[in-house]
PDB file of C-alpha atoms in Angstrom:
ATOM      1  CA  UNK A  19      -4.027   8.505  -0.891  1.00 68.00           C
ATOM      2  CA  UNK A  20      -0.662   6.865  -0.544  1.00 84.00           C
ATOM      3  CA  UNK A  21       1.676   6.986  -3.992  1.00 93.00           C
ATOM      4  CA  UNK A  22       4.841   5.925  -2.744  1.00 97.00           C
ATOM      5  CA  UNK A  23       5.833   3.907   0.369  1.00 98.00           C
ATOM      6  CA  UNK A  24       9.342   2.555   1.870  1.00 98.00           C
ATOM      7  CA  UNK A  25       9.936  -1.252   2.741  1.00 98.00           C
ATOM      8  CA  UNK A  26      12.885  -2.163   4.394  1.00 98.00           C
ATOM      9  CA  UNK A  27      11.696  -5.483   6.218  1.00 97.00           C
ATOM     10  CA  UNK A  28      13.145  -8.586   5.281  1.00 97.00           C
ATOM     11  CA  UNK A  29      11.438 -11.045   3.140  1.00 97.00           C
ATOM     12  CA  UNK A  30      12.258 -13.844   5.388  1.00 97.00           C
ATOM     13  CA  UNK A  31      11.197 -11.825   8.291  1.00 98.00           C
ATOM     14  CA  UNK A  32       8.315 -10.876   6.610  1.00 98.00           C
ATOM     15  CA  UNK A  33       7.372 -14.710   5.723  1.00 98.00           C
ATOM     16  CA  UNK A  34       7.817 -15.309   9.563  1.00 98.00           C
ATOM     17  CA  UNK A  35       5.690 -12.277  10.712  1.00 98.00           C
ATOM     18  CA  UNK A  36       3.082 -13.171   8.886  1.00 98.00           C
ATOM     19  CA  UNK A  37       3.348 -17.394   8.941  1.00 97.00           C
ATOM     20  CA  UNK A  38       3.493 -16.956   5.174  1.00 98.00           C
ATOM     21  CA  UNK A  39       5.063 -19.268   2.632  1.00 97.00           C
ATOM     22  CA  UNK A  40       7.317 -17.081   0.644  1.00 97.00           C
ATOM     23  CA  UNK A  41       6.955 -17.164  -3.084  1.00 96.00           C
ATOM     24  CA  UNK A  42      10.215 -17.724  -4.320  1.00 91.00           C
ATOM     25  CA  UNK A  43      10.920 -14.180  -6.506  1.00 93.00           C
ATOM     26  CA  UNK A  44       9.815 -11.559  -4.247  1.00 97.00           C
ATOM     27  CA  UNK A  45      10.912  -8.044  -4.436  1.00 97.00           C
ATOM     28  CA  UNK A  46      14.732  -6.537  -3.405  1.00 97.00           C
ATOM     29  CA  UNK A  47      14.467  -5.032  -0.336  1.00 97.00           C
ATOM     30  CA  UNK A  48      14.867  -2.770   1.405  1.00 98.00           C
ATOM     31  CA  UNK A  49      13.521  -0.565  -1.278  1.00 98.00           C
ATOM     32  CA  UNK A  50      13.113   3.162  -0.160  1.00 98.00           C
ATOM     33  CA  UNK A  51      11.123   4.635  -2.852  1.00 98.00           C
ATOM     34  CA  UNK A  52       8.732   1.891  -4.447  1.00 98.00           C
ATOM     35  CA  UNK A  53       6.260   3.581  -6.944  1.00 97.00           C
ATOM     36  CA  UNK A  54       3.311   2.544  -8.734  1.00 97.00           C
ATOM     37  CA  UNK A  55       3.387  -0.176 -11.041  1.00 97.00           C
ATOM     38  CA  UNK A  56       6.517  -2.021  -9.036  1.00 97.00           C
ATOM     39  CA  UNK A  57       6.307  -5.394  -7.701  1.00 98.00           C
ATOM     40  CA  UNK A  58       5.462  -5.161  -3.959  1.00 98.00           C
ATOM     41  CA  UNK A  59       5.027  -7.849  -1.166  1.00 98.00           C
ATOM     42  CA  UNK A  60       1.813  -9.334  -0.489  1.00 98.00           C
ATOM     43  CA  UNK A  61       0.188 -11.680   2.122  1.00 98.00           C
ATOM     44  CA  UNK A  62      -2.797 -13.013   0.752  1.00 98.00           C
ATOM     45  CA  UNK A  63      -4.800 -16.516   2.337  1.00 96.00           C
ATOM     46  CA  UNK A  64      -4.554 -19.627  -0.048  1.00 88.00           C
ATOM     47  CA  UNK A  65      -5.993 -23.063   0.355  1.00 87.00           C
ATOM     48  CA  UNK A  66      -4.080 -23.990   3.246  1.00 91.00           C
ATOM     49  CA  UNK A  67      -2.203 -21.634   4.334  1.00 95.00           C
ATOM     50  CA  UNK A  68      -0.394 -17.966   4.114  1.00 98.00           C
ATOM     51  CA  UNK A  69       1.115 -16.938   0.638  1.00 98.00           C
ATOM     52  CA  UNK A  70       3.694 -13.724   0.475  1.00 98.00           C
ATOM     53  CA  UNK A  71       3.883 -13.436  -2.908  1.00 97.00           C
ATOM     54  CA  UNK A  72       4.646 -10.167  -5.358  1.00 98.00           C
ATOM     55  CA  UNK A  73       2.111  -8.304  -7.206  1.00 98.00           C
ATOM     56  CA  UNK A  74       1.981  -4.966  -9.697  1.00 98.00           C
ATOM     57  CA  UNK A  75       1.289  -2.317  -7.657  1.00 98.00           C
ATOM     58  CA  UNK A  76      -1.561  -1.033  -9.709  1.00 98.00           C
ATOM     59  CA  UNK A  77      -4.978  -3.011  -9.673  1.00 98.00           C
ATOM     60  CA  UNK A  78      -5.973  -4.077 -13.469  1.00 97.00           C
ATOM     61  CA  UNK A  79      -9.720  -4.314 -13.833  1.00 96.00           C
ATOM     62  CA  UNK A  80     -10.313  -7.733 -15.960  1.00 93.00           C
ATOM     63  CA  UNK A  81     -12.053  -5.829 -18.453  1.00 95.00           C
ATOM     64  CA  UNK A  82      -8.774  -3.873 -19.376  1.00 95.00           C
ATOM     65  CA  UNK A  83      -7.511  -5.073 -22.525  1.00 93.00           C
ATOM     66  CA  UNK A  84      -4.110  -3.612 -22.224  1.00 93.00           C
ATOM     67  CA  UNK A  85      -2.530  -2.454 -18.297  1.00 93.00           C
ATOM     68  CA  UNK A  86      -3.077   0.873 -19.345  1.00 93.00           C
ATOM     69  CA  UNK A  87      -6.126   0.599 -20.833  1.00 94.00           C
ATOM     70  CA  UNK A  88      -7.561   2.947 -18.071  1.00 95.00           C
ATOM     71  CA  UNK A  89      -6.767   5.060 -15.064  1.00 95.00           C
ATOM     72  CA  UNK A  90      -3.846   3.404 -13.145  1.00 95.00           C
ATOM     73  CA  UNK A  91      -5.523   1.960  -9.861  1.00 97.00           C
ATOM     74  CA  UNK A  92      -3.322   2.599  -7.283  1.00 98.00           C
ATOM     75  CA  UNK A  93      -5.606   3.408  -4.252  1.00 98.00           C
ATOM     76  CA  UNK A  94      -9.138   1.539  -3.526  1.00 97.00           C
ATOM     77  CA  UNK A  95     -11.445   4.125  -1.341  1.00 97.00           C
ATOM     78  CA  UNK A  96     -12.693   2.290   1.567  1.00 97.00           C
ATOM     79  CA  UNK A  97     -16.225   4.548   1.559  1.00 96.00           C
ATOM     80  CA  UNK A  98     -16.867   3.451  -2.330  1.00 96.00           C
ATOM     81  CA  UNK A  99     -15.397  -0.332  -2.215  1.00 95.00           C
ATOM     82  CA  UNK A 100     -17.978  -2.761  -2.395  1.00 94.00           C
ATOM     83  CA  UNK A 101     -19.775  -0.494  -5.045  1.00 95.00           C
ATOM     84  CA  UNK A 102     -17.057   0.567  -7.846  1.00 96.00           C
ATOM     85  CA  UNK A 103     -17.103  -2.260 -10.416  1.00 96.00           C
ATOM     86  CA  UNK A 104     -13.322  -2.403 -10.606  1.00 96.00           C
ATOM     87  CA  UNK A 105     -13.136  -3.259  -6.657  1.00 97.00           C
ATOM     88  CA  UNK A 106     -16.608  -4.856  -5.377  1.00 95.00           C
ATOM     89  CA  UNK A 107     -15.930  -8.309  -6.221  1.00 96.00           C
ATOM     90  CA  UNK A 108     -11.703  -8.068  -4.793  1.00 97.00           C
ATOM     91  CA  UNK A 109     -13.858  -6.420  -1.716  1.00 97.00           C
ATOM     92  CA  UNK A 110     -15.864  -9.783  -1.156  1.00 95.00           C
ATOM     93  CA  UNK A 111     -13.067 -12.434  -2.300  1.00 95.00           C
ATOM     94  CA  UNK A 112      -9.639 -11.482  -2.733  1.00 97.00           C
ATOM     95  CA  UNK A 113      -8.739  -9.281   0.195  1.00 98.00           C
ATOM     96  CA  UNK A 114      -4.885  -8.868   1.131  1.00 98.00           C
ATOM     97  CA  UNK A 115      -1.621  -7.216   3.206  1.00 98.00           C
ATOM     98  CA  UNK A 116       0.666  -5.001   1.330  1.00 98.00           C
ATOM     99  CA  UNK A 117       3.815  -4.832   3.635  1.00 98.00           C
ATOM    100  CA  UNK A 118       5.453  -1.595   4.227  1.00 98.00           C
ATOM    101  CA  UNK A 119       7.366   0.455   6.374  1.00 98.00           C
ATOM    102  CA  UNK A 120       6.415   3.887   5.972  1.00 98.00           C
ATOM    103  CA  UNK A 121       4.952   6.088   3.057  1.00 98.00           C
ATOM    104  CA  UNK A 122       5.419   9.601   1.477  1.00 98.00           C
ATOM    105  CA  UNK A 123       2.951  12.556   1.328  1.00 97.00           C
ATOM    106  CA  UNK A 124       2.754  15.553  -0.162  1.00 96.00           C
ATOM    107  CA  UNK A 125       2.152  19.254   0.899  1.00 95.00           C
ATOM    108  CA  UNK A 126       2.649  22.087  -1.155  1.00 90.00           C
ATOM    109  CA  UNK A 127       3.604  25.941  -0.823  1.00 86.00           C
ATOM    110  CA  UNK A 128       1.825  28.968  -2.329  1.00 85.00           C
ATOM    111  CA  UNK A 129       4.254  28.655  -5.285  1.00 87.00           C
ATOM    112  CA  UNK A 130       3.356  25.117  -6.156  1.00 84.00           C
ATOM    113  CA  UNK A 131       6.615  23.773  -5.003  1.00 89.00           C
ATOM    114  CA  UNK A 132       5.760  19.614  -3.945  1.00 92.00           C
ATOM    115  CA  UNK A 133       7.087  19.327  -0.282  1.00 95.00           C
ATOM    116  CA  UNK A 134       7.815  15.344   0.515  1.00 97.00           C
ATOM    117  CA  UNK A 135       6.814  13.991   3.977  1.00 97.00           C
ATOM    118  CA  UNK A 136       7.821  10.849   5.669  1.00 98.00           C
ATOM    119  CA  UNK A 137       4.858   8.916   7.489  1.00 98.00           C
ATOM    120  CA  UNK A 138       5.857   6.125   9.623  1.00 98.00           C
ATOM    121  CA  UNK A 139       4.979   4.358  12.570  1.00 97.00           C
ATOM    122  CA  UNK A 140       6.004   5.607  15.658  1.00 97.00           C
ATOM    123  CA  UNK A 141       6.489   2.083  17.719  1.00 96.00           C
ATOM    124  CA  UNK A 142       8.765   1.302  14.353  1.00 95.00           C
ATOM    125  CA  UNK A 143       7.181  -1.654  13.642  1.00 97.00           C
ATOM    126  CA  UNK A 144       6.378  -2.515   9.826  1.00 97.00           C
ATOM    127  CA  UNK A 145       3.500  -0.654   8.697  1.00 97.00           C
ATOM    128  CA  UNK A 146       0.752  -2.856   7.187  1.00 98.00           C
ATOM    129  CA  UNK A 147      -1.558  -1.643   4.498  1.00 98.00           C
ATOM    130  CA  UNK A 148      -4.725  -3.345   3.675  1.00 98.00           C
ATOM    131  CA  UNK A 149      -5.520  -4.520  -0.087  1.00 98.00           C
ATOM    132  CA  UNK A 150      -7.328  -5.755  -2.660  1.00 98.00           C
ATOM    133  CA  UNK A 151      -5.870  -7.763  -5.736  1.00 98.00           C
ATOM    134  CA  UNK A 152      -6.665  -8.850  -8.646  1.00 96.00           C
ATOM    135  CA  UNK A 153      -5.145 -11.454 -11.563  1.00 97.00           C
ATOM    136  CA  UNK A 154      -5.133 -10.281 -14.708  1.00 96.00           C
ATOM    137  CA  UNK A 155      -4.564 -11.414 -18.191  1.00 90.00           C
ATOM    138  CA  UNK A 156      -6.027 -14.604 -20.131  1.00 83.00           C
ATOM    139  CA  UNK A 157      -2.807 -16.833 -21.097  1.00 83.00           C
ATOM    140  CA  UNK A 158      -0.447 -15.891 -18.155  1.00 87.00           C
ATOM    141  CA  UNK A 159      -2.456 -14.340 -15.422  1.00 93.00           C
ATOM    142  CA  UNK A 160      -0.519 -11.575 -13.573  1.00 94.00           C
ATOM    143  CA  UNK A 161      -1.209 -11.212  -9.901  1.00 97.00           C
ATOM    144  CA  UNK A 162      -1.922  -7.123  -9.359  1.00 98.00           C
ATOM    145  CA  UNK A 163      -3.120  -4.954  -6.321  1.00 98.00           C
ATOM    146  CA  UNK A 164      -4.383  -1.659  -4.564  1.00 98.00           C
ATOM    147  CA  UNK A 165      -3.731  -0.321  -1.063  1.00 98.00           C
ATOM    148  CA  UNK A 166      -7.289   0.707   0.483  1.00 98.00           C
ATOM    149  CA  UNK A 167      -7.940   4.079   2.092  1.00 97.00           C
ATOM    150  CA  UNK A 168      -9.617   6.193   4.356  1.00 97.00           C
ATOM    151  CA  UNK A 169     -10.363   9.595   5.799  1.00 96.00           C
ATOM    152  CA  UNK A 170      -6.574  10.440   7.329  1.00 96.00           C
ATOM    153  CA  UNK A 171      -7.101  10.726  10.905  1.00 95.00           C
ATOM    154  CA  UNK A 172      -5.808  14.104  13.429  1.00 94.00           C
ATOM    155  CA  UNK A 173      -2.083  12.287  13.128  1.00 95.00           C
ATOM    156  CA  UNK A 174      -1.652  13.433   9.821  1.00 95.00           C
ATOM    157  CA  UNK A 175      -4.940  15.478   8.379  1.00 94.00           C
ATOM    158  CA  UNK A 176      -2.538  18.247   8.541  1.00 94.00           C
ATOM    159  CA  UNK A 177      -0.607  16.802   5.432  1.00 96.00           C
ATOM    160  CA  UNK A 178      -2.995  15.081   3.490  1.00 95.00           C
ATOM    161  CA  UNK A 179      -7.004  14.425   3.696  1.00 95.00           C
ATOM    162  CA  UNK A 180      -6.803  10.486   3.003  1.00 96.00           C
ATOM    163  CA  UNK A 181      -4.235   7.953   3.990  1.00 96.00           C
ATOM    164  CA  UNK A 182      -3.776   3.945   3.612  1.00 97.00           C
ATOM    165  CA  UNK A 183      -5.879   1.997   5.933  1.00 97.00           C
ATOM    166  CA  UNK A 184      -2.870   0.432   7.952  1.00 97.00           C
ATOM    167  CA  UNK A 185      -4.155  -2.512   9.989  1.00 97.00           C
ATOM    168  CA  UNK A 186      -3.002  -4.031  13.420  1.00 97.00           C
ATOM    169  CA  UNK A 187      -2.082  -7.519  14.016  1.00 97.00           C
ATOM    170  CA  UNK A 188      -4.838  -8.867  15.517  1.00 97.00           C
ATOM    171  CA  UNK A 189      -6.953  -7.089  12.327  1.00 97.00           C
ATOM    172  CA  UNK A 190      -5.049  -9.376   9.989  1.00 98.00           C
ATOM    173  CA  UNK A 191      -6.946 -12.720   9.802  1.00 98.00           C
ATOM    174  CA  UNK A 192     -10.327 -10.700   9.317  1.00 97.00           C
ATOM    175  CA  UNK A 193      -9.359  -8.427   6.533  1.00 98.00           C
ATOM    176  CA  UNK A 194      -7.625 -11.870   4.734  1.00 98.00           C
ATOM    177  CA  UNK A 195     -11.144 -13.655   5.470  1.00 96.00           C
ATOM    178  CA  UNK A 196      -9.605 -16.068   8.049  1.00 96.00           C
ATOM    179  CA  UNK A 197     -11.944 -14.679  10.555  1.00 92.00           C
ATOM    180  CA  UNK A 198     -15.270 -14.960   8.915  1.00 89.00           C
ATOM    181  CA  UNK A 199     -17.324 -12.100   7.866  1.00 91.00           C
ATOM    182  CA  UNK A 200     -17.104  -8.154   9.385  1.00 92.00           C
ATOM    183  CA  UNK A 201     -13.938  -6.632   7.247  1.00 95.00           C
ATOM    184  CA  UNK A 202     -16.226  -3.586   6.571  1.00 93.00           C
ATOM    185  CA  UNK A 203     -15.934  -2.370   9.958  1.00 94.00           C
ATOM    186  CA  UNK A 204     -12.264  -2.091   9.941  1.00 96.00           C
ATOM    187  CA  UNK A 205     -12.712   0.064   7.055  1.00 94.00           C
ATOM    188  CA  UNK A 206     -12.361   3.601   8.648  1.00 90.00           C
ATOM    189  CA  UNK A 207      -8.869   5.470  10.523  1.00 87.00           C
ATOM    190  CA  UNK A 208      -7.242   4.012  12.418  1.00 83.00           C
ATOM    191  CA  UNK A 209      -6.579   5.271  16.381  1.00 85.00           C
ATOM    192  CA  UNK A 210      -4.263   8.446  16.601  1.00 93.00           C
ATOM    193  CA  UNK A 211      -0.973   8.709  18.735  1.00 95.00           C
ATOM    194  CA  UNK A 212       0.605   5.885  16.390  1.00 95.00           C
ATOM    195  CA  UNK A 213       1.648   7.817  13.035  1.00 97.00           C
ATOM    196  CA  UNK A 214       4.740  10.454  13.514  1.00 97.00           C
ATOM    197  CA  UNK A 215       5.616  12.371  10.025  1.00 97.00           C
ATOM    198  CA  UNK A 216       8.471  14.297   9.202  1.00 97.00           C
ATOM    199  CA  UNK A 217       9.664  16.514   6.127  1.00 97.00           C
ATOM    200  CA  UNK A 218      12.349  14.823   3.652  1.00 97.00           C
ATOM    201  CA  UNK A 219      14.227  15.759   0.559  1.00 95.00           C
ATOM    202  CA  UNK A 220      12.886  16.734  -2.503  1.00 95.00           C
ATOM    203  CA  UNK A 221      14.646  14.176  -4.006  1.00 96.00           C
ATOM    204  CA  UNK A 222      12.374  11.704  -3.649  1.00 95.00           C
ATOM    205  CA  UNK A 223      10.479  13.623  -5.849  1.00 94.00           C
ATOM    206  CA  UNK A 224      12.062  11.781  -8.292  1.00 94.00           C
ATOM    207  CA  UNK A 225      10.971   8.051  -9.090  1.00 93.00           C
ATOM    208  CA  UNK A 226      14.393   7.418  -9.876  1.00 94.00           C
ATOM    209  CA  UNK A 227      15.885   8.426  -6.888  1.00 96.00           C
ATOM    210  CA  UNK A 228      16.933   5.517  -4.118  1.00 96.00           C
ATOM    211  CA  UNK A 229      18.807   4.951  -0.875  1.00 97.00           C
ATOM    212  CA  UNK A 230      18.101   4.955   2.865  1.00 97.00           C
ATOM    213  CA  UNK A 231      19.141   8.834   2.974  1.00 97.00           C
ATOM    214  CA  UNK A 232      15.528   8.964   0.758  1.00 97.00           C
ATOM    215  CA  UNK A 233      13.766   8.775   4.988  1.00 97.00           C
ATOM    216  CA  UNK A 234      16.080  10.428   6.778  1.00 97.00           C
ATOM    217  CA  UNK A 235      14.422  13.830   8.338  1.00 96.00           C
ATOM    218  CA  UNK A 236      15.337  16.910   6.720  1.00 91.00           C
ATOM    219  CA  UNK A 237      17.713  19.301   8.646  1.00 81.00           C
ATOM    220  CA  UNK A 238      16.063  22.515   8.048  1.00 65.00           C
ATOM    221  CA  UNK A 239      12.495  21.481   8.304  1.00 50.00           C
TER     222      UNK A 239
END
């Protein structure tokens, strides 16, 4: 799964990556320690052209009278997309990027204690996540999303048994639906030798907790 993730791109850079048209509130960055129900940045296909755009990190079914009517909705598994009510018709129609740079995972000792990992890509360029959204809400629709995952392949299975299905450039316009039809095949791990993952401080634990220091590998691990 993927819980918490860094971004420390640029929104204009990010607009330009992506030949987006940037929305014209988008997130601060960088933002070391974005959590579940945050704004994050989004690429999603409109009429015309690329939007980047923010969206609640946490995927509202429209059937959810309240945002917490139900389970918070996070992650989308790839295996069970197209069939879980809440995702199937986002699967078909409303497909998106969610930009990152890297994202935490958890491992924990025989006492219970939660030890943070860093996940990142090893080329340092931005990490992309694939996505589904959703808008939500009668009288002021609000635009909300979940990162897709998969199976974590041998780069990090040793820290966690799923992981974010991060796509490559040249995935892009198919997953968004510029390409025609055939996303469901890119729905599976990606190729190994391209993730590296290192421990980090506990403090990230904490939701509250912020600063580049939040990535930076710790010394005794």
């Amino acid at each position: 799964m993927c819980g918490r993730f860094a971004v420390t791109l640029p929104s204009d850079a990010m607009a330009q990556l992506f030949e987006a048209r940037p929305a014209n509130a988008l997130p601060d960055v960088p933002n070391y320690n974005v959590c579940p129900t945050n704004d994050v940045h989004v690429v999603r296909s409109g009429d015309t052209d690329r939007q980047l755009l923010p969206m609640r990190w946490g995927f509202i079914p429209h059937w959810y009278k309240t945002p917490t009517d139900g389970p918070l909705l996070i992650n989308a598994r790839a295996e069970t997309l197209a069939e879980k009510p809440a995702f199937r018709s986002a699967c078909r129609e409303r497909r998106c990027l969610i930009v990152g740079t890297g994202f935490y995972e958890w491992t924990k000792t025989e006492e219970g204690k939660r030890l943070p990992w860093y996940i990142h890509r090893k080329d340092g360029a931005p990490m992309v996540f694939a996505g589904i959204w959703q808008d939500w809400g009668r009288d002021d629709p609000a635009p909300t999303c979940a990162i897709v995952t998969t199976g974590a392949n041998d780069d990090i299975g040793h820290i966690h048994k799923r992981m974010p299905l991060i796509l490559e450039p040249a995935d892009w316009p198919l997953w968004l639906g510029e390409a025609g039809h055939g996303a469901a095949k890119l729905m599976q791990p990606g190729a190994t030798g391209i993730l590296d993952a290192y421990r980090v401080d506990p403090e990230v634990n904490s939701n509250r907790a912020h600063g580049a220091h939040l990535v930076e590998p710790l010394a005794e691990a």
